[in-house]
Coordinates of C-alpha atoms in Angstrom, one line a residue:
Chain A
M6 CA -85.4 33.2 -34.8
K7 CA -85.6 36.8 -36.1
K8 CA -88.6 38.0 -38.1
G9 CA -86.5 38.7 -41.2
E10 CA -84.8 35.1 -41.1
R11 CA -88.1 33.5 -40.7
R12 CA -89.4 35.3 -43.7
M13 CA -86.5 34.4 -45.7
I14 CA -86.8 30.8 -44.9
I15 CA -90.2 30.5 -45.9
A16 CA -89.8 32.8 -49.0
F17 CA -86.7 30.6 -50.3
V18 CA -88.1 27.1 -49.3
L19 CA -91.6 27.4 -50.0
P20 CA -91.2 27.1 -53.8
V21 CA -89.3 23.8 -53.8
V22 CA -92.0 22.5 -51.4
I23 CA -94.6 23.5 -54.0
V24 CA -92.7 21.9 -56.8
Y25 CA -92.3 18.7 -54.8
L26 CA -96.0 18.6 -54.2
I27 CA -97.2 19.4 -57.6
F28 CA -94.5 17.6 -59.7
Y29 CA -93.6 14.6 -57.5
L30 CA -96.1 13.9 -54.9
Y31 CA -99.3 14.5 -56.7
P32 CA -98.7 12.7 -59.9
T33 CA -97.2 9.6 -57.8
V34 CA -100.4 9.4 -55.8
R35 CA -102.4 10.1 -58.9
T36 CA -100.8 7.4 -60.8
V37 CA -101.3 4.8 -58.2
Y38 CA -105.0 5.8 -57.7
M39 CA -105.5 5.6 -61.6
S40 CA -103.9 2.1 -61.9
F41 CA -107.3 0.8 -60.1
F42 CA -109.5 2.1 -62.7
K43 CA -110.5 1.3 -66.2
T44 CA -110.0 4.6 -67.9
G45 CA -109.9 4.4 -71.7
A46 CA -107.9 7.1 -73.5
L47 CA -106.2 10.1 -71.9
S48 CA -108.9 12.5 -72.7
S49 CA -111.6 10.8 -71.1
A50 CA -113.0 12.5 -68.0
A51 CA -112.5 11.2 -64.5
S52 CA -116.2 10.9 -64.0
K53 CA -116.3 8.1 -66.6
W54 CA -113.5 6.0 -65.0
N55 CA -114.6 2.5 -63.6
F56 CA -113.1 1.3 -60.5
V57 CA -111.7 -2.3 -61.4
G58 CA -109.5 -3.1 -58.4
F59 CA -106.5 -5.2 -59.5
D60 CA -107.9 -6.0 -63.0
N61 CA -105.3 -3.8 -64.7
Y62 CA -102.6 -5.7 -63.2
I63 CA -104.0 -9.1 -63.8
E64 CA -104.6 -8.2 -67.3
L65 CA -101.1 -7.1 -67.9
I66 CA -99.8 -10.2 -66.7
K67 CA -101.7 -12.2 -69.2
K68 CA -99.8 -10.0 -72.0
S69 CA -96.4 -11.7 -73.1
I70 CA -95.1 -8.5 -74.2
Y71 CA -95.5 -7.0 -70.7
L72 CA -93.5 -9.9 -69.3
T73 CA -90.9 -9.6 -72.1
S74 CA -90.4 -5.9 -71.3
F75 CA -89.6 -6.5 -67.7
L76 CA -87.4 -9.3 -68.5
N77 CA -85.5 -7.1 -70.7
V78 CA -85.0 -4.5 -67.9
F79 CA -83.8 -7.3 -65.7
K80 CA -81.2 -8.4 -68.2
I81 CA -80.2 -4.9 -68.5
L82 CA -80.0 -4.5 -64.9
V83 CA -78.1 -7.7 -64.2
I84 CA -76.2 -8.7 -67.3
G85 CA -75.3 -5.1 -68.2
G86 CA -74.5 -4.1 -64.6
I87 CA -72.0 -7.1 -64.2
A88 CA -70.3 -5.9 -67.6
V89 CA -70.2 -2.2 -66.8
F90 CA -69.1 -2.5 -63.2
T91 CA -66.3 -5.3 -64.2
I92 CA -65.0 -3.0 -66.9
A93 CA -65.2 0.1 -65.0
L94 CA -63.3 -1.3 -62.1
F95 CA -60.8 -2.9 -64.3
F96 CA -60.2 0.5 -66.2
A97 CA -60.1 2.4 -62.9
V98 CA -57.3 0.1 -61.6
I99 CA -55.3 0.5 -64.8
M100 CA -55.9 4.3 -64.5
Q101 CA -54.1 4.3 -61.2
D102 CA -50.8 4.2 -62.9
K103 CA -49.9 7.6 -63.9
F104 CA -48.9 7.2 -67.3
R105 CA -48.8 9.8 -70.0
G106 CA -52.0 10.4 -71.8
R107 CA -54.1 9.4 -69.0
N108 CA -56.2 12.3 -68.9
F109 CA -57.0 12.1 -72.6
L110 CA -58.0 8.5 -72.3
K111 CA -60.2 9.3 -69.5
S112 CA -62.1 12.1 -71.2
I113 CA -62.7 10.0 -74.3
I114 CA -64.1 7.1 -72.4
Y115 CA -66.4 9.5 -70.5
L116 CA -67.4 11.2 -74.0
P117 CA -70.5 9.3 -74.8
N118 CA -72.1 10.4 -71.6
I119 CA -72.4 13.9 -72.9
I120 CA -74.1 13.0 -76.3
T121 CA -77.8 12.6 -76.8
P122 CA -78.7 8.9 -77.2
I123 CA -80.5 9.7 -80.3
A124 CA -77.2 10.6 -81.9
L125 CA -75.3 7.6 -80.5
V126 CA -78.2 5.3 -81.5
V127 CA -77.6 6.6 -85.1
M128 CA -73.8 6.0 -84.8
W129 CA -74.3 2.6 -83.5
T130 CA -77.1 1.3 -85.8
Q131 CA -76.2 3.0 -88.8
Y132 CA -72.5 2.7 -88.6
I133 CA -70.9 0.4 -86.2
F134 CA -73.5 -2.4 -86.4
S135 CA -73.8 -2.1 -90.1
S136 CA -73.8 -5.3 -92.1
N137 CA -72.3 -3.5 -95.3
F138 CA -69.5 -1.1 -94.0
G139 CA -69.9 -1.5 -90.2
L140 CA -67.0 -1.0 -87.9
L141 CA -67.6 -4.3 -86.0
K142 CA -67.8 -6.2 -89.2
K143 CA -64.4 -4.7 -90.3
I144 CA -62.8 -5.5 -87.0
F145 CA -64.0 -9.0 -86.9
T146 CA -63.0 -9.5 -90.7
A147 CA -59.6 -8.1 -89.9
L148 CA -59.4 -10.7 -87.1
N149 CA -60.6 -13.4 -89.3
L150 CA -63.5 -14.1 -87.1
K151 CA -66.0 -14.9 -89.9
G152 CA -68.7 -16.1 -87.6
L153 CA -68.7 -12.7 -85.6
A154 CA -68.4 -10.6 -88.6
G155 CA -71.5 -12.3 -90.2
I156 CA -73.9 -11.2 -87.2
P157 CA -76.6 -9.2 -88.3
W158 CA -76.8 -7.0 -85.4
T159 CA -79.5 -4.9 -86.8
N160 CA -81.9 -7.9 -87.2
P161 CA -84.7 -8.2 -84.5
E162 CA -83.2 -11.3 -82.9
Y163 CA -80.0 -9.6 -82.1
S164 CA -81.4 -6.1 -81.4
F165 CA -81.5 -6.6 -77.6
W166 CA -77.9 -7.4 -77.5
A167 CA -77.0 -4.8 -79.8
M168 CA -78.8 -2.3 -77.7
L169 CA -77.2 -3.6 -74.4
I170 CA -73.7 -3.4 -75.9
A171 CA -74.1 0.2 -77.3
F172 CA -75.7 1.4 -73.9
C173 CA -73.1 -0.2 -71.8
F174 CA -70.3 0.9 -73.8
G175 CA -71.3 4.5 -73.1
S176 CA -71.9 3.9 -69.3
V177 CA -68.5 2.5 -68.5
G178 CA -67.0 5.9 -68.4
Y179 CA -69.1 7.4 -65.7
Y180 CA -68.6 4.5 -63.3
M181 CA -64.9 4.4 -64.1
I182 CA -64.4 8.1 -63.1
I183 CA -66.2 7.6 -59.7
Y184 CA -64.2 4.5 -59.0
M185 CA -60.9 6.3 -60.0
A186 CA -61.6 9.1 -57.6
A187 CA -62.5 6.8 -54.8
M188 CA -59.4 4.9 -55.3
E189 CA -57.3 8.0 -55.1
Q190 CA -58.7 8.5 -51.6
I191 CA -57.4 5.4 -50.1
P192 CA -54.3 6.2 -48.3
K193 CA -51.1 5.0 -50.0
D194 CA -49.6 3.7 -46.6
Y195 CA -52.1 0.9 -46.5
Y196 CA -50.5 -0.7 -49.6
E197 CA -46.9 0.1 -48.3
C198 CA -47.9 -1.7 -45.1
A199 CA -49.3 -4.7 -46.9
S200 CA -46.3 -5.0 -49.2
L201 CA -43.9 -4.9 -46.2
E202 CA -46.0 -7.7 -44.7
G203 CA -45.6 -9.8 -48.1
A204 CA -49.0 -9.3 -49.7
N205 CA -49.0 -9.0 -53.4
K206 CA -50.8 -6.5 -55.5
L207 CA -53.5 -8.8 -56.6
K208 CA -54.1 -9.8 -52.6
Q209 CA -54.0 -5.9 -52.0
F210 CA -56.8 -5.4 -54.4
W211 CA -58.9 -7.9 -53.0
K212 CA -58.1 -7.3 -49.4
I213 CA -57.7 -3.4 -49.3
T214 CA -59.0 -1.9 -52.4
L215 CA -62.3 -3.7 -52.8
P216 CA -63.6 -3.6 -49.3
L217 CA -62.8 0.2 -49.1
L218 CA -64.9 0.8 -52.4
K219 CA -67.9 -0.6 -50.7
E220 CA -69.7 2.7 -50.1
T221 CA -68.8 3.9 -53.6
T222 CA -70.2 0.8 -55.0
K223 CA -73.4 0.8 -53.1
T224 CA -74.0 4.5 -54.6
C225 CA -73.1 3.3 -58.0
L226 CA -75.3 0.4 -57.9
I227 CA -78.1 2.7 -57.0
F228 CA -77.4 4.9 -59.9
W229 CA -77.2 1.9 -62.1
A230 CA -80.6 0.7 -61.1
G231 CA -82.1 3.9 -61.7
S232 CA -80.9 4.2 -65.1
A233 CA -81.8 0.5 -65.9
I234 CA -85.3 0.9 -64.7
N235 CA -85.9 4.2 -66.1
F236 CA -84.7 3.0 -69.4
F237 CA -86.7 4.6 -72.0
T238 CA -85.2 6.6 -74.9
W239 CA -82.8 3.9 -76.1
S240 CA -85.5 1.6 -76.2
R241 CA -87.9 4.0 -78.0
V242 CA -85.5 4.6 -80.9
F243 CA -83.1 1.8 -81.3
N244 CA -85.6 -0.1 -83.5
A245 CA -87.9 1.4 -85.9
N246 CA -90.9 -0.4 -84.2
P247 CA -90.9 0.6 -80.5
L248 CA -92.8 -2.6 -79.7
N249 CA -90.1 -4.8 -81.0
V250 CA -89.7 -7.6 -78.7
G251 CA -85.9 -7.3 -78.4
T252 CA -85.9 -3.7 -77.2
I253 CA -89.0 -3.3 -75.4
V254 CA -89.0 -2.0 -72.0
P255 CA -91.8 -1.4 -69.4
A256 CA -91.5 2.5 -69.7
S257 CA -91.8 2.4 -73.4
Y258 CA -94.7 0.0 -73.4
M259 CA -96.3 2.2 -70.8
Y260 CA -95.8 5.3 -73.1
T261 CA -97.3 3.4 -75.9
L262 CA -100.3 2.4 -74.0
A263 CA -101.0 5.9 -72.7
F264 CA -100.0 8.1 -75.7
G265 CA -100.1 5.6 -78.8
S266 CA -97.4 5.4 -81.2
A267 CA -97.5 6.4 -84.9
H268 CA -95.6 3.4 -86.2
A269 CA -96.2 0.8 -83.6
V270 CA -97.9 -2.2 -85.3
G271 CA -100.8 -3.7 -83.1
S272 CA -100.6 -1.4 -80.2
G273 CA -104.2 -1.8 -79.8
S274 CA -106.5 0.8 -78.1
L275 CA -105.3 3.2 -75.7
E276 CA -105.4 2.0 -71.8
V277 CA -104.2 4.7 -69.7
G278 CA -105.1 2.7 -66.5
Q279 CA -103.1 -0.2 -67.5
A280 CA -100.2 2.2 -68.4
T281 CA -100.3 3.5 -64.8
A282 CA -100.3 0.0 -63.4
I283 CA -97.0 -0.4 -65.2
G284 CA -95.7 2.7 -63.7
V285 CA -96.5 1.4 -60.3
M286 CA -94.7 -1.9 -61.0
L287 CA -91.6 -0.1 -62.1
T288 CA -91.6 1.9 -58.8
L289 CA -92.0 -1.3 -56.9
C290 CA -89.0 -2.7 -58.8
I291 CA -86.8 0.3 -57.9
L292 CA -87.7 0.1 -54.4
I293 CA -86.9 -3.9 -54.2
V294 CA -83.7 -3.1 -56.0
Y295 CA -82.8 -0.5 -53.4
A296 CA -83.7 -2.7 -50.5
V297 CA -81.6 -5.5 -52.0
V298 CA -78.6 -3.4 -52.4
Y299 CA -78.9 -1.8 -48.8
K300 CA -79.3 -5.3 -47.5
I301 CA -76.2 -6.7 -49.2
F302 CA -74.1 -3.7 -48.5
G303 CA -75.1 -3.3 -45.1
K304 CA -75.0 0.1 -43.1
E305 CA -71.6 0.1 -41.3
K306 CA -68.9 2.1 -43.1
Y307 CA -65.2 1.7 -42.9
E308 CA -63.7 5.1 -41.8
Y309 CA -60.3 6.0 -43.3
Chain B
M167 CA -38.8 -15.3 -53.5
K168 CA -38.6 -16.6 -56.9
A169 CA -42.4 -17.4 -57.2
L170 CA -43.2 -13.9 -55.8
R171 CA -41.0 -12.2 -58.4
K172 CA -42.8 -14.3 -61.2
K173 CA -46.1 -13.3 -59.7
L174 CA -45.2 -9.6 -59.8
E175 CA -43.9 -9.9 -63.4
E176 CA -47.2 -11.4 -64.3
L177 CA -49.1 -8.6 -62.8
K178 CA -46.9 -6.1 -64.7
L179 CA -48.1 -8.0 -67.6
L180 CA -51.6 -7.8 -66.5
H181 CA -51.3 -4.0 -66.4
R182 CA -49.6 -3.6 -69.7
I183 CA -52.5 -5.8 -71.2
G184 CA -55.1 -3.7 -69.4
R185 CA -53.4 -0.5 -70.9
V186 CA -53.6 -2.0 -74.3
I187 CA -57.4 -2.8 -74.0
L188 CA -58.0 0.8 -72.5
V189 CA -56.3 2.2 -75.6
L190 CA -58.2 -0.1 -78.1
W191 CA -61.3 0.9 -76.4
V192 CA -60.5 4.7 -77.0
I193 CA -59.4 4.1 -80.4
F194 CA -62.7 2.4 -81.2
T195 CA -64.6 5.5 -79.8
V196 CA -62.7 7.9 -81.7
V197 CA -62.8 6.0 -85.0
A198 CA -66.6 5.8 -84.6
I199 CA -67.1 9.3 -83.8
G200 CA -64.5 10.4 -86.4
W201 CA -66.3 8.3 -89.0
V202 CA -69.6 10.2 -88.3
F203 CA -67.8 13.5 -88.9
C204 CA -66.3 12.3 -92.2
A205 CA -69.7 11.0 -93.2
S206 CA -71.5 14.2 -92.4
L207 CA -69.0 15.7 -95.1
S208 CA -69.6 12.9 -97.7
T209 CA -72.2 12.1 -100.2
S210 CA -74.9 9.3 -99.4
K211 CA -73.3 7.4 -102.2
E212 CA -69.8 7.5 -100.8
I213 CA -71.2 6.2 -97.4
F214 CA -73.0 3.3 -98.9
S215 CA -69.9 2.2 -101.0
D216 CA -67.7 2.7 -97.9
K217 CA -65.5 5.4 -99.3
V218 CA -66.3 8.5 -97.1
L219 CA -64.5 11.7 -98.2
A220 CA -63.8 10.3 -101.5
S221 CA -64.5 13.4 -103.2
G222 CA -63.6 16.0 -100.6
F223 CA -65.6 18.0 -98.2
H224 CA -69.3 18.5 -99.0
L225 CA -70.2 21.3 -96.6
D226 CA -73.5 21.5 -98.6
N227 CA -74.9 18.8 -96.3
Y228 CA -75.0 21.0 -93.4
I229 CA -76.6 23.8 -95.6
R230 CA -79.3 21.3 -97.0
V231 CA -80.0 20.0 -93.4
I232 CA -80.5 23.2 -92.0
K233 CA -82.9 24.4 -94.9
L234 CA -84.6 21.1 -95.6
Y235 CA -85.2 19.8 -92.2
N236 CA -85.9 22.8 -90.2
I237 CA -82.7 22.0 -88.0
A238 CA -81.9 25.7 -87.3
K239 CA -85.3 26.2 -85.8
Y240 CA -84.9 23.1 -83.6
F241 CA -81.5 24.4 -82.5
M242 CA -82.8 27.6 -81.5
N243 CA -85.8 25.9 -79.6
S244 CA -83.3 23.5 -77.8
L245 CA -81.3 26.7 -76.8
I246 CA -84.2 28.5 -75.5
Y247 CA -85.7 25.7 -73.5
T248 CA -82.3 24.7 -72.0
G249 CA -81.1 28.2 -71.3
L250 CA -84.3 29.2 -69.6
A251 CA -84.7 25.8 -67.6
C252 CA -81.0 26.2 -66.4
A253 CA -81.5 29.7 -65.4
G254 CA -84.8 29.0 -63.7
V255 CA -83.6 26.1 -61.8
I256 CA -80.7 28.1 -60.2
V257 CA -83.2 30.9 -59.3
L258 CA -85.4 28.4 -57.8
I259 CA -82.8 26.0 -56.1
A260 CA -79.9 28.2 -54.9
P261 CA -81.7 30.1 -52.3
A262 CA -83.6 27.0 -51.2
S263 CA -80.4 24.8 -51.0
Y264 CA -78.8 27.7 -49.0
V265 CA -81.4 27.7 -46.4
L266 CA -81.8 24.0 -46.3
A267 CA -77.9 23.8 -45.8
N268 CA -77.3 26.4 -43.2
Y269 CA -80.5 27.0 -41.1
A270 CA -82.1 24.7 -38.6
F271 CA -86.1 25.0 -38.9
K272 CA -88.8 22.6 -38.5
G273 CA -89.5 20.4 -41.5
R274 CA -86.0 20.8 -43.0
N275 CA -85.3 17.0 -42.8
I276 CA -88.7 16.2 -44.1
I277 CA -87.9 18.3 -47.3
R278 CA -84.6 16.8 -47.7
S279 CA -85.9 13.3 -47.4
A280 CA -88.7 14.1 -49.7
Y281 CA -86.3 15.0 -52.4
I282 CA -84.1 12.2 -51.9
S283 CA -87.1 9.9 -52.3
T284 CA -87.7 11.3 -55.8
M285 CA -84.6 9.2 -56.7
G286 CA -86.9 6.0 -56.4
I287 CA -89.8 7.4 -58.7
P288 CA -89.2 6.6 -62.5
G289 CA -89.8 9.9 -64.5
I290 CA -92.2 8.1 -66.5
M291 CA -94.5 7.5 -63.5
L292 CA -95.2 11.2 -63.4
M293 CA -95.9 11.6 -67.0
I294 CA -99.5 10.8 -67.3
P295 CA -100.8 13.0 -64.5
M296 CA -98.4 15.7 -65.6
F297 CA -99.8 15.6 -69.1
M298 CA -103.3 16.0 -67.7
I299 CA -102.3 19.0 -65.4
I300 CA -100.6 20.8 -68.5
S301 CA -103.5 20.0 -70.8
K302 CA -106.0 21.4 -68.3
L303 CA -103.9 24.6 -68.1
N304 CA -104.1 24.9 -71.8
L305 CA -100.0 24.8 -71.7
N306 CA -99.6 21.6 -73.9
K307 CA -97.1 22.0 -76.9
T308 CA -96.0 25.5 -75.5
P309 CA -92.3 26.3 -74.6
L310 CA -93.5 27.3 -71.0
A311 CA -94.8 23.9 -70.3
I312 CA -91.4 22.1 -71.2
V313 CA -89.2 24.8 -69.4
L314 CA -91.5 24.4 -66.3
I315 CA -91.1 20.4 -66.6
Y316 CA -87.3 20.7 -67.0
I317 CA -86.9 22.9 -63.9
C318 CA -88.9 20.4 -61.9
T319 CA -86.9 17.4 -63.3
S320 CA -83.6 19.1 -62.7
A321 CA -84.5 20.1 -59.1
P322 CA -83.4 16.9 -57.1
F323 CA -80.1 16.6 -58.7
T324 CA -79.2 20.5 -58.2
I325 CA -80.5 20.4 -54.6
F326 CA -78.1 17.6 -53.7
Y327 CA -75.2 19.2 -55.6
L328 CA -75.8 22.6 -54.0
L329 CA -76.4 21.5 -50.5
G330 CA -73.1 20.1 -50.2
F331 CA -71.5 23.2 -51.8
F332 CA -73.5 25.8 -49.7
S333 CA -72.5 24.2 -46.4
T334 CA -68.8 25.1 -47.2
I335 CA -69.6 28.9 -47.4
P336 CA -69.2 30.4 -44.1
Q337 CA -72.3 32.2 -42.5
S338 CA -70.0 35.0 -41.6
I339 CA -70.6 36.3 -45.3
Q340 CA -74.3 36.7 -44.8
E341 CA -73.8 38.2 -41.2
A342 CA -71.4 40.7 -42.5
A343 CA -73.9 41.7 -45.4
L344 CA -76.7 42.1 -42.5
I345 CA -74.5 44.3 -40.3
D346 CA -74.2 46.5 -43.5
G347 CA -78.2 46.8 -43.3
C348 CA -79.2 44.3 -45.9
S349 CA -82.4 42.4 -45.3
H350 CA -81.7 38.6 -45.1
M351 CA -83.0 38.0 -48.5
K352 CA -81.0 40.8 -50.1
A353 CA -77.9 39.6 -48.0
F354 CA -78.3 36.2 -49.9
W355 CA -78.5 37.8 -53.3
R356 CA -76.1 40.4 -52.9
A357 CA -73.3 38.6 -50.8
V358 CA -73.7 34.9 -50.8
F359 CA -75.1 34.2 -54.4
P360 CA -72.0 35.9 -56.0
L361 CA -69.6 33.9 -54.0
A362 CA -71.3 30.7 -55.0
Q363 CA -70.6 31.1 -58.7
P364 CA -68.1 28.1 -59.0
G365 CA -70.6 25.7 -57.6
L366 CA -73.5 27.1 -59.4
I367 CA -71.6 26.9 -62.7
T368 CA -70.6 23.2 -62.3
V369 CA -74.3 22.4 -61.6
T370 CA -75.5 24.3 -64.4
I371 CA -72.9 22.6 -66.8
F372 CA -74.5 19.1 -65.9
N373 CA -78.2 20.4 -66.1
F374 CA -77.2 21.9 -69.5
I375 CA -76.2 18.5 -71.0
S376 CA -78.8 16.6 -69.4
I377 CA -81.7 19.0 -70.6
W378 CA -80.0 19.4 -74.1
N379 CA -79.9 15.6 -74.6
E380 CA -83.2 15.2 -73.1
Y381 CA -85.9 13.1 -75.3
M382 CA -88.8 11.7 -73.2
W383 CA -90.4 14.8 -71.9
A384 CA -89.9 16.7 -75.0
L385 CA -91.6 13.8 -76.8
V386 CA -94.7 14.2 -74.9
F387 CA -94.9 18.0 -74.6
V388 CA -93.2 19.6 -77.6
N389 CA -93.2 17.2 -80.4
T390 CA -94.8 19.5 -83.0
E391 CA -93.3 21.0 -86.3
R392 CA -92.6 24.4 -84.7
R393 CA -91.7 23.4 -81.1
R394 CA -89.5 20.6 -81.5
T395 CA -86.2 20.2 -79.8
L396 CA -82.8 19.0 -81.6
S397 CA -83.1 15.4 -80.3
L398 CA -86.8 15.2 -81.6
G399 CA -85.6 16.9 -84.9
L400 CA -83.0 14.3 -85.3
Q401 CA -85.3 11.3 -84.5
A402 CA -87.8 12.7 -87.0
I403 CA -85.1 12.7 -89.7
V404 CA -84.1 9.2 -88.7
D405 CA -87.8 8.1 -89.3
G406 CA -87.9 10.0 -92.5
M407 CA -84.8 8.2 -93.8
R408 CA -86.4 5.2 -95.1
T409 CA -88.2 7.3 -97.8
S410 CA -85.4 10.3 -98.1
G411 CA -82.4 8.1 -98.3
D412 CA -80.5 11.1 -97.3
W413 CA -77.5 9.5 -95.1
S414 CA -75.1 12.2 -95.4
G415 CA -77.8 14.7 -94.2
L416 CA -78.6 12.3 -91.4
F417 CA -75.0 12.4 -90.1
A418 CA -74.7 16.1 -90.6
A419 CA -77.8 16.6 -88.3
V420 CA -76.1 14.1 -85.8
V421 CA -73.0 16.4 -85.7
I422 CA -75.1 19.6 -85.1
V423 CA -76.9 18.1 -82.2
F424 CA -73.6 16.9 -81.0
I425 CA -71.4 20.2 -81.4
P426 CA -72.6 22.3 -78.5
T427 CA -72.3 19.6 -75.8
F428 CA -68.8 18.6 -77.3
I429 CA -67.4 22.4 -77.1
L430 CA -68.7 22.5 -73.5
Y431 CA -66.9 19.3 -72.8
I432 CA -63.8 20.3 -74.4
L433 CA -63.6 23.7 -72.6
L434 CA -64.7 22.4 -69.1
S435 CA -63.7 18.8 -69.1
E436 CA -61.6 19.3 -65.7
K437 CA -64.6 20.8 -64.1
I438 CA -67.0 18.2 -65.3
M439 CA -64.6 15.3 -64.3
S440 CA -64.5 16.6 -60.8
G441 CA -68.0 17.6 -60.7
I442 CA -69.1 14.0 -61.4
T443 CA -67.1 12.6 -58.2
G444 CA -68.4 15.6 -56.2
G445 CA -71.6 13.8 -55.0
A446 CA -70.8 10.1 -55.4
V447 CA -67.6 9.4 -53.7
K448 CA -67.7 8.3 -50.1
G449 CA -71.6 8.6 -50.2

């Protein structure tokens, strides 16, 4: 290796190594370390921390709001995941017909992905879910579904489902586009061959399309797990009270424990140590989900 | 044979129903976003009595929001943070990705897998130590802090995207520049970097949209009257809604937040669509 070449490699790569060490590695290690201490508020000096072992974790498990927050994320991950992937896959199949206006539909379905969650939350809570002039109420009234029209979506007992619907509605476009591109890559002669042998379209979908989408689905599931477990902004702003049991998620609860919240009722004193323990549990969750996804989908790939 | 034909017909029907659902889904989206546009041009009273646009266009909503809620200031803040972070992440990551993609050296795989592993770390996990570092450096509530944070949070995605991109640029370009007497680093900036524009632009569009819409980090580091981003400003208006009752102003603010990314999307939707699939399809 020439001298100039080595100098370039060092100069170009060193900054990203430093970013990784300072921004990713150090905070991760530090968070894990802090989760074993009783720390008090953020401003308290490290010398005043008390080592308490797993006390933070044990205390958290005793709090019902902590368990609720993890249950909510689990529901987002599983129920939301099933809904989003089913609809995205279905739309992608329909989009394989090259009908007119297809590109327009595609870009509108993706549109929510480029809008800030805050604006989407305003649109959903102040308009679509409104119990006075809401879009959903109008649709259900027009269809004469009085029971559905009367649902007070913005009330706390419905807020989880309202939030999940709004979030999933926006997510469909992203996965639809990925599936569309993946389906277009499957060679057409597979289907011709299957047709000649007498397999109908439905059978072709189950036996050819789905198995060949395995790799794509694995990638998408990893993305989905990431966005479900990192769930923060929607939970934070969907309800006026960030500690509302319907919309609370671990990341949001962790934030409240560390930084407090101007309008959270009963948030109690700041407990940074407990907050970091939540972060560690969240990271474990991501790793478990990744392990499960890799286990289910295996390592072997179909080459085509 | 007859049964088969019947099945095929059912399938055609299924496709037709599917297309109808698709169109309804799109109409729902268009109506919802369209209503927000209309509401931003109506009075609060009209919004409440469900008669948007009954008395024509009230552009003064926008003027009021800009004056009363400091939205213009927040818009500039967002633009500055996003612009600087987008430029910064390219200057930092483009050369690194080029080297990581094209040169074999010790530690290359470690760096790559280190960055892949960041996918398993929730952003909020990094927040408390980062807050302590930034506070210790006396950078809390400064634009510099948030720009640095955005550069770091955008780094992994940018690396993955550009690794794939730079591996398609032939090394002969760098070599040609070397023969012309450039040093290695100069050869990259003069010869390879300009040729990489298409990839750099696509990745910057994605970075722009995600940083422009970011909320969590901004909430921790710049949530003050002067330094707020648009998202934070919008949320502040929402929080103030219960006392001010200024609904039309709220929707006008929503439109102001939405417009920049929307224009970008209209102009570049083809590039965005093909960019989404760039990294994900075929793993």
